Amino acid sequence: MNQRTSVGLDVHARSVVACGLDGRTGELFERRLTPDHRDILEWIRSLPDPVKATYEAGPTGFGLARFLDTVGIECLVAAPSKLQRPSGDRVKTDARDARHLARLLHLDQITSVTVPSVAQEAARDLVRAREDVRRDLMAARHRLSKLLLRQGIVYYGGHAWTQVHDTWLRSQHFDEPGLQLAYESAYDTMLAALGRRDRFGCRDHPDGRRQRLHPGGDPARVPAGGVDVDRFRAGGRDRGLAPADRPLDRRVLGTGAHRVVLGRLPLAGGDHQDRQRARAPVADRGCLASPAALSCRGGSAAPLGQGSPAARARGQRGNRRLHERWAGFDARRKRPVLANTAIARELAGWCWSFGRARPSTTRR
């Protein structure tokens, strides 16, 4: 503990309740501030030096932590799920939360989250935006197809959502004005969602050119998209890709036993990354992707030649490896959910190693 004053900030959209705890005298300094960073900085500088601050991670983001760090004040962003609270403490107010944060910081019991850089957060927002657009497009297509299904109209001309299918959709017409208006609205919503999806391209992602050398390497599917890969280990446990484990009770196995029970995958990475991990390996299950199929990702038509020869060779090796893994799982009649998780873990390790290696690296 190298700070004299520990500052807890309960940050909201329109107000910030601050509490400073003097570690020498035990005095509390409390103030309700505006969310303006300069206002918060002015109050913090009025406290006895040195000062260290913390606030909970939440919808207000990491802007305050970055601002305080740039002016020389260390600021931790606390993980809300890791905050220790007394079992009988059920009263929750802004002032009490700020005091609690200040005391935990004074006792060095704050578990902080990693504050991403501006570029990393922008890449993360891009990945999440693309995922949201995909989900909106799927919902719009479902609404359109189910509206037709309620009228007994089903498309049998081949695969859905192709150019031929779109021509068939445009030919549908209803005599009832209300139904026609509902159909046109659903069709326009689907087209708008399709246009929003096509606006996102691989060129917007920092590692898009290299990651699209693999069929599962679409930046919208990268398990660690927008995250510094140096934070993670190769094993996958800290990415939520390795099963949780717990030792068996020694009363069952006897003294000295070290058997471990494997459980479900931990919830790590958030809902967006969970869906990305589940969807990315499916690209390897069908046919082996050709170099021409890898030349475009997310609507951008950048040629595969933009990648270095070493990167292209590495992408093809990863493509063949995961395709062979899928073929082996299918031959052994492995449950698809288990096979998909295993392939997702290997693909995440491939992306992790690709992110840590230099573009000219050819080693796997």
Coordinates of C-alpha atoms in Angstrom, one line a residue:
M1 CA 0.0 0.0 0.0
N2 CA 1.7 3.1 -1.2
Q3 CA -1.1 5.6 -1.1
R4 CA -2.2 7.7 1.9
T5 CA -5.7 8.5 0.6
S6 CA -7.9 5.8 -0.9
V7 CA -10.8 7.2 -3.0
G8 CA -13.9 5.2 -3.8
L9 CA -16.1 6.6 -6.6
D10 CA -19.7 5.5 -7.2
V11 CA -20.0 6.6 -10.8
H12 CA -23.3 7.1 -12.5
A13 CA -24.4 8.8 -15.7
R14 CA -25.4 12.1 -14.1
S15 CA -23.6 12.1 -10.8
V16 CA -20.5 10.7 -9.0
V17 CA -20.5 10.1 -5.2
A18 CA -16.9 10.2 -4.0
C19 CA -15.4 9.1 -0.7
G20 CA -11.8 9.6 0.3
L21 CA -10.3 7.7 3.3
D22 CA -7.2 9.1 4.9
G23 CA -5.1 6.0 5.9
R24 CA -3.2 7.9 8.6
T25 CA -6.0 9.7 10.4
G26 CA -9.0 7.7 9.4
E27 CA -10.8 10.8 8.3
L28 CA -13.5 10.5 5.6
F29 CA -13.9 13.1 2.8
E30 CA -17.2 12.8 1.0
R31 CA -18.6 14.8 -1.9
R32 CA -21.2 14.5 -4.6
L33 CA -19.6 15.5 -7.9
T34 CA -20.6 15.9 -11.5
P35 CA -19.5 13.3 -14.1
D36 CA -17.1 15.9 -15.5
H37 CA -13.6 14.5 -15.3
R38 CA -12.0 17.9 -14.5
D39 CA -14.4 18.3 -11.6
I40 CA -13.4 14.9 -10.2
L41 CA -9.7 15.6 -10.7
E42 CA -10.0 19.0 -8.9
W43 CA -11.6 17.3 -5.8
I44 CA -9.1 14.4 -5.8
R45 CA -6.1 16.8 -5.9
S46 CA -7.5 18.6 -2.8
L47 CA -7.0 15.3 -0.8
P48 CA -3.7 14.4 1.1
D49 CA -1.2 12.9 -1.3
P50 CA -0.5 10.3 -2.6
V51 CA -4.0 9.3 -3.8
K52 CA -5.3 6.1 -5.4
A53 CA -8.8 5.8 -6.7
T54 CA -11.2 3.0 -7.8
Y55 CA -14.7 2.6 -9.2
E56 CA -16.8 -0.3 -10.3
A57 CA -16.8 -1.4 -13.9
G58 CA -20.1 -0.6 -15.5
P59 CA -21.9 1.2 -18.3
T60 CA -19.9 4.4 -17.8
G61 CA -16.9 2.7 -19.4
F62 CA -13.2 3.3 -18.9
G63 CA -12.9 6.9 -19.8
L64 CA -12.5 8.1 -16.2
A65 CA -9.7 5.6 -15.5
R66 CA -7.8 6.6 -18.6
F67 CA -8.1 10.3 -17.8
L68 CA -6.9 9.8 -14.2
D69 CA -4.0 7.7 -15.4
T70 CA -2.9 10.4 -17.9
V71 CA -2.7 13.0 -15.1
G72 CA -0.6 10.7 -12.8
I73 CA -3.3 9.3 -10.5
E74 CA -3.6 5.5 -10.3
C75 CA -7.1 4.4 -10.8
L76 CA -8.4 0.8 -10.6
V77 CA -11.6 -0.4 -12.3
A78 CA -13.0 -3.0 -9.8
A79 CA -14.7 -6.2 -11.0
P80 CA -18.2 -6.0 -9.4
S81 CA -18.5 -9.7 -9.0
K82 CA -15.3 -9.8 -7.0
L83 CA -16.2 -7.2 -4.4
Q84 CA -16.4 -8.5 -0.9
R85 CA -19.5 -7.6 1.1
P86 CA -20.6 -8.5 4.6
S87 CA -23.4 -11.1 4.7
G88 CA -25.7 -8.8 6.7
D89 CA -25.1 -5.7 4.7
R90 CA -28.3 -5.2 2.7
V91 CA -28.6 -1.4 2.6
K92 CA -27.2 -0.1 -0.6
T93 CA -26.8 3.6 -1.3
D94 CA -24.4 5.6 -3.4
A95 CA -22.6 7.0 -0.3
R96 CA -22.3 3.5 1.3
D97 CA -21.0 2.0 -2.0
A98 CA -18.3 4.8 -2.2
R99 CA -17.2 4.2 1.4
H100 CA -17.1 0.5 0.8
L101 CA -14.9 0.9 -2.3
A102 CA -12.6 3.3 -0.4
R103 CA -12.2 0.8 2.5
L104 CA -11.5 -2.2 0.2
L105 CA -8.9 -0.1 -1.7
H106 CA -7.2 0.9 1.6
L107 CA -7.0 -2.8 2.5
D108 CA -5.7 -3.7 -1.0
Q109 CA -8.7 -6.0 -1.6
I110 CA -9.8 -4.7 -5.0
T111 CA -9.7 -7.2 -7.9
S112 CA -9.3 -5.0 -10.9
V113 CA -10.2 -5.6 -14.5
T114 CA -7.9 -4.7 -17.4
V115 CA -8.5 -1.3 -18.9
P116 CA -8.3 -1.6 -22.7
S117 CA -6.7 1.0 -24.8
V118 CA -8.9 3.2 -27.0
A119 CA -8.0 1.1 -30.1
Q120 CA -8.7 -2.2 -28.3
E121 CA -12.1 -0.9 -27.1
A122 CA -12.9 0.4 -30.6
A123 CA -12.2 -3.1 -32.1
R124 CA -14.3 -4.7 -29.4
D125 CA -17.2 -2.4 -30.1
L126 CA -16.8 -3.2 -33.8
V127 CA -17.0 -6.9 -33.1
R128 CA -20.1 -6.5 -30.9
A129 CA -21.7 -4.2 -33.4
R130 CA -21.3 -6.8 -36.2
E131 CA -22.7 -9.5 -33.9
D132 CA -25.7 -7.3 -33.1
V133 CA -26.3 -6.6 -36.8
R134 CA -26.2 -10.4 -37.5
R135 CA -28.7 -11.0 -34.8
D136 CA -31.0 -8.2 -36.1
L137 CA -30.8 -9.6 -39.6
M138 CA -31.7 -13.1 -38.4
A139 CA -34.7 -11.8 -36.5
A140 CA -35.9 -9.7 -39.5
R141 CA -35.6 -12.8 -41.8
H142 CA -37.5 -14.9 -39.3
R143 CA -40.3 -12.4 -39.1
L144 CA -40.6 -12.2 -42.9
S145 CA -40.6 -15.9 -43.4
K146 CA -43.1 -16.6 -40.6
L147 CA -45.4 -13.9 -42.0
L148 CA -45.5 -15.8 -45.3
L149 CA -45.8 -19.2 -43.5
R150 CA -49.0 -17.9 -41.7
Q151 CA -50.4 -17.3 -45.2
G152 CA -49.4 -20.8 -46.3
I153 CA -46.7 -19.6 -48.6
V154 CA -43.4 -21.6 -48.5
Y155 CA -40.4 -21.3 -50.7
Y156 CA -39.3 -24.5 -52.4
G157 CA -36.9 -23.2 -55.1
G158 CA -33.6 -24.0 -53.4
H159 CA -31.6 -22.4 -50.6
A160 CA -33.2 -19.4 -48.9
W161 CA -31.9 -15.9 -48.8
T162 CA -30.2 -16.1 -52.2
Q163 CA -30.7 -13.9 -55.3
V164 CA -33.3 -16.3 -56.6
H165 CA -35.1 -16.3 -53.3
D166 CA -35.0 -12.5 -53.2
T167 CA -36.6 -12.3 -56.6
W168 CA -39.3 -14.7 -55.4
L169 CA -39.9 -12.5 -52.3
R170 CA -40.3 -9.4 -54.5
S171 CA -43.0 -11.2 -56.5
Q172 CA -45.3 -11.8 -53.5
H173 CA -48.4 -9.6 -53.4
F174 CA -51.5 -9.6 -51.2
D175 CA -54.9 -8.2 -51.9
E176 CA -55.5 -7.2 -48.3
P177 CA -54.0 -3.6 -47.8
G178 CA -53.1 -4.2 -44.2
L179 CA -51.3 -7.5 -44.9
Q180 CA -49.5 -6.0 -47.9
L181 CA -48.3 -3.1 -45.7
A182 CA -47.1 -5.5 -43.0
Y183 CA -45.2 -7.6 -45.7
E184 CA -43.5 -4.6 -47.2
S185 CA -42.5 -3.3 -43.8
A186 CA -41.0 -6.7 -42.9
Y187 CA -39.2 -6.9 -46.2
D188 CA -37.8 -3.4 -45.9
T189 CA -36.6 -4.1 -42.4
M190 CA -34.8 -7.2 -43.7
L191 CA -33.1 -5.2 -46.5
A192 CA -32.1 -2.5 -44.0
A193 CA -30.5 -5.0 -41.7
L194 CA -28.7 -6.6 -44.7
G195 CA -27.3 -3.3 -45.7
R196 CA -26.1 -2.6 -42.2
R197 CA -24.3 -6.0 -42.1
D198 CA -22.6 -5.3 -45.4
R199 CA -21.3 -2.0 -44.2
F200 CA -18.9 -3.9 -41.8
G201 CA -15.8 -5.2 -43.5
C202 CA -12.6 -6.9 -42.5
R203 CA -10.6 -3.8 -43.3
D204 CA -12.1 -2.1 -40.2
H205 CA -10.5 -4.7 -37.9
P206 CA -6.8 -4.3 -37.0
D207 CA -6.0 -8.0 -37.6
G208 CA -8.7 -8.5 -40.3
R209 CA -6.3 -9.2 -43.2
R210 CA -4.5 -11.9 -41.3
Q211 CA -7.4 -13.5 -39.5
R212 CA -9.5 -13.9 -42.7
L213 CA -6.9 -16.3 -44.0
H214 CA -8.8 -18.9 -42.0
P215 CA -12.5 -19.7 -42.6
G216 CA -13.2 -19.3 -38.8
G217 CA -11.1 -16.2 -38.7
D218 CA -13.7 -13.7 -39.5
P219 CA -13.2 -10.7 -37.2
A220 CA -16.8 -11.0 -36.2
R221 CA -16.0 -14.5 -34.9
V222 CA -12.6 -14.1 -33.4
P223 CA -13.0 -15.3 -29.7
A224 CA -10.6 -12.6 -28.4
G225 CA -11.7 -9.9 -30.8
G226 CA -10.8 -6.4 -29.5
V227 CA -8.7 -7.9 -26.7
D228 CA -4.9 -7.8 -26.1
V229 CA -3.8 -11.4 -26.8
D230 CA -0.9 -11.0 -24.4
R231 CA -3.3 -11.1 -21.5
F232 CA -4.2 -14.7 -22.2
R233 CA -2.4 -18.0 -21.9
A234 CA -2.4 -20.7 -24.6
G235 CA -4.4 -23.2 -22.5
G236 CA -7.7 -21.4 -23.0
R237 CA -8.9 -21.5 -19.4
D238 CA -8.9 -17.8 -19.0
R239 CA -10.9 -17.5 -22.3
G240 CA -13.7 -19.8 -21.0
L241 CA -12.6 -22.6 -23.3
A242 CA -11.3 -25.1 -20.8
P243 CA -13.8 -27.0 -18.4
A244 CA -14.0 -26.0 -14.8
D245 CA -12.6 -28.5 -12.4
R246 CA -12.9 -29.4 -8.7
P247 CA -11.2 -32.0 -6.6
L248 CA -13.3 -34.9 -5.3
D249 CA -14.0 -35.2 -1.6
R250 CA -11.1 -37.0 0.1
R251 CA -13.6 -38.9 2.3
V252 CA -14.7 -40.7 -0.9
L253 CA -11.2 -41.4 -2.4
G254 CA -9.1 -41.6 0.7
T255 CA -6.1 -39.5 1.9
G256 CA -3.6 -38.6 -0.8
A257 CA -6.1 -38.9 -3.7
H258 CA -5.9 -36.2 -6.4
R259 CA -8.7 -37.0 -8.8
V260 CA -10.4 -34.1 -10.5
V261 CA -14.0 -33.8 -11.7
L262 CA -14.4 -31.8 -14.9
G263 CA -17.5 -29.5 -15.1
R264 CA -19.1 -27.2 -17.6
L265 CA -17.3 -24.4 -19.4
P266 CA -17.0 -21.3 -17.2
L267 CA -18.8 -18.1 -18.2
A268 CA -15.9 -16.1 -19.4
G269 CA -15.9 -13.5 -22.2
G270 CA -19.5 -12.4 -22.3
D271 CA -22.5 -13.4 -24.4
H272 CA -21.0 -12.0 -27.6
Q273 CA -17.8 -14.1 -27.4
D274 CA -19.8 -17.2 -26.3
R275 CA -21.8 -17.0 -29.5
Q276 CA -18.7 -16.3 -31.6
R277 CA -16.9 -19.4 -30.1
A278 CA -20.0 -21.5 -30.9
R279 CA -20.4 -20.3 -34.5
A280 CA -16.8 -20.0 -35.7
P281 CA -15.8 -23.7 -35.9
V282 CA -18.8 -24.5 -38.1
A283 CA -17.0 -22.9 -41.0
D284 CA -14.5 -25.8 -41.0
R285 CA -17.1 -28.6 -40.8
G286 CA -18.3 -28.6 -44.4
C287 CA -15.9 -28.6 -47.2
L288 CA -12.3 -27.5 -47.1
A289 CA -12.2 -23.8 -48.0
S290 CA -10.3 -22.8 -51.1
P291 CA -8.0 -19.8 -51.2
A292 CA -10.7 -18.0 -53.3
A293 CA -13.3 -18.6 -50.6
L294 CA -10.9 -17.0 -48.1
S295 CA -10.3 -13.8 -50.2
C296 CA -13.4 -12.0 -48.8
R297 CA -14.8 -11.7 -45.3
G298 CA -17.7 -9.6 -44.1
G299 CA -18.5 -8.1 -47.4
S300 CA -15.1 -6.7 -48.2
A301 CA -13.5 -7.9 -51.4
A302 CA -9.8 -7.5 -50.4
P303 CA -7.7 -10.1 -52.3
L304 CA -6.0 -12.9 -50.4
G305 CA -2.7 -11.6 -51.8
Q306 CA -2.7 -8.8 -49.3
G307 CA -1.4 -11.4 -46.8
S308 CA 2.2 -12.4 -46.8
P309 CA 3.1 -15.8 -48.3
A310 CA 3.9 -17.1 -44.8
A311 CA 0.6 -16.0 -43.4
R312 CA -1.3 -17.5 -46.3
A313 CA 0.5 -20.8 -45.9
R314 CA -0.2 -20.8 -42.2
G315 CA -3.9 -20.0 -42.8
Q316 CA -4.2 -23.0 -45.2
R317 CA -2.5 -25.3 -42.7
G318 CA -4.9 -24.2 -39.9
N319 CA -7.8 -24.7 -42.4
R320 CA -6.8 -28.2 -43.2
R321 CA -6.0 -29.1 -39.6
L322 CA -9.4 -28.1 -38.2
H323 CA -11.2 -29.7 -41.2
E324 CA -9.5 -33.0 -40.5
R325 CA -10.4 -32.7 -36.8
W326 CA -14.0 -32.3 -37.8
A327 CA -13.8 -35.3 -40.1
G328 CA -12.3 -37.3 -37.2
F329 CA -15.0 -36.3 -34.8
D330 CA -17.8 -37.1 -37.3
A331 CA -16.2 -40.5 -38.0
R332 CA -16.2 -41.3 -34.3
R333 CA -19.8 -40.1 -34.0
K334 CA -18.8 -37.5 -31.5
R335 CA -21.6 -35.3 -30.1
P336 CA -21.6 -32.1 -32.2
V337 CA -21.8 -29.8 -29.1
L338 CA -18.6 -31.4 -27.7
A339 CA -16.8 -31.5 -31.1
N340 CA -17.7 -27.8 -31.7
T341 CA -16.3 -26.8 -28.3
A342 CA -13.1 -28.7 -28.9
I343 CA -12.7 -27.1 -32.3
A344 CA -13.5 -23.7 -30.8
R345 CA -10.7 -24.1 -28.3
E346 CA -8.2 -25.0 -31.0
L347 CA -9.3 -22.2 -33.2
A348 CA -9.0 -19.7 -30.3
G349 CA -5.4 -21.0 -29.7
W350 CA -4.7 -20.6 -33.4
C351 CA -5.9 -16.9 -33.3
W352 CA -4.0 -16.3 -30.1
S353 CA -0.7 -17.6 -31.6
F354 CA -1.4 -15.6 -34.8
G355 CA -1.9 -12.5 -32.7
R356 CA 1.3 -12.9 -30.8
A357 CA 3.4 -13.9 -33.9
R358 CA 4.9 -11.5 -36.4
P359 CA 3.2 -11.4 -39.8
S360 CA 6.1 -13.1 -41.4
T361 CA 6.2 -16.0 -38.9
T362 CA 5.6 -19.4 -40.4
R363 CA 5.8 -21.6 -37.3
R364 CA 2.5 -23.0 -36.0

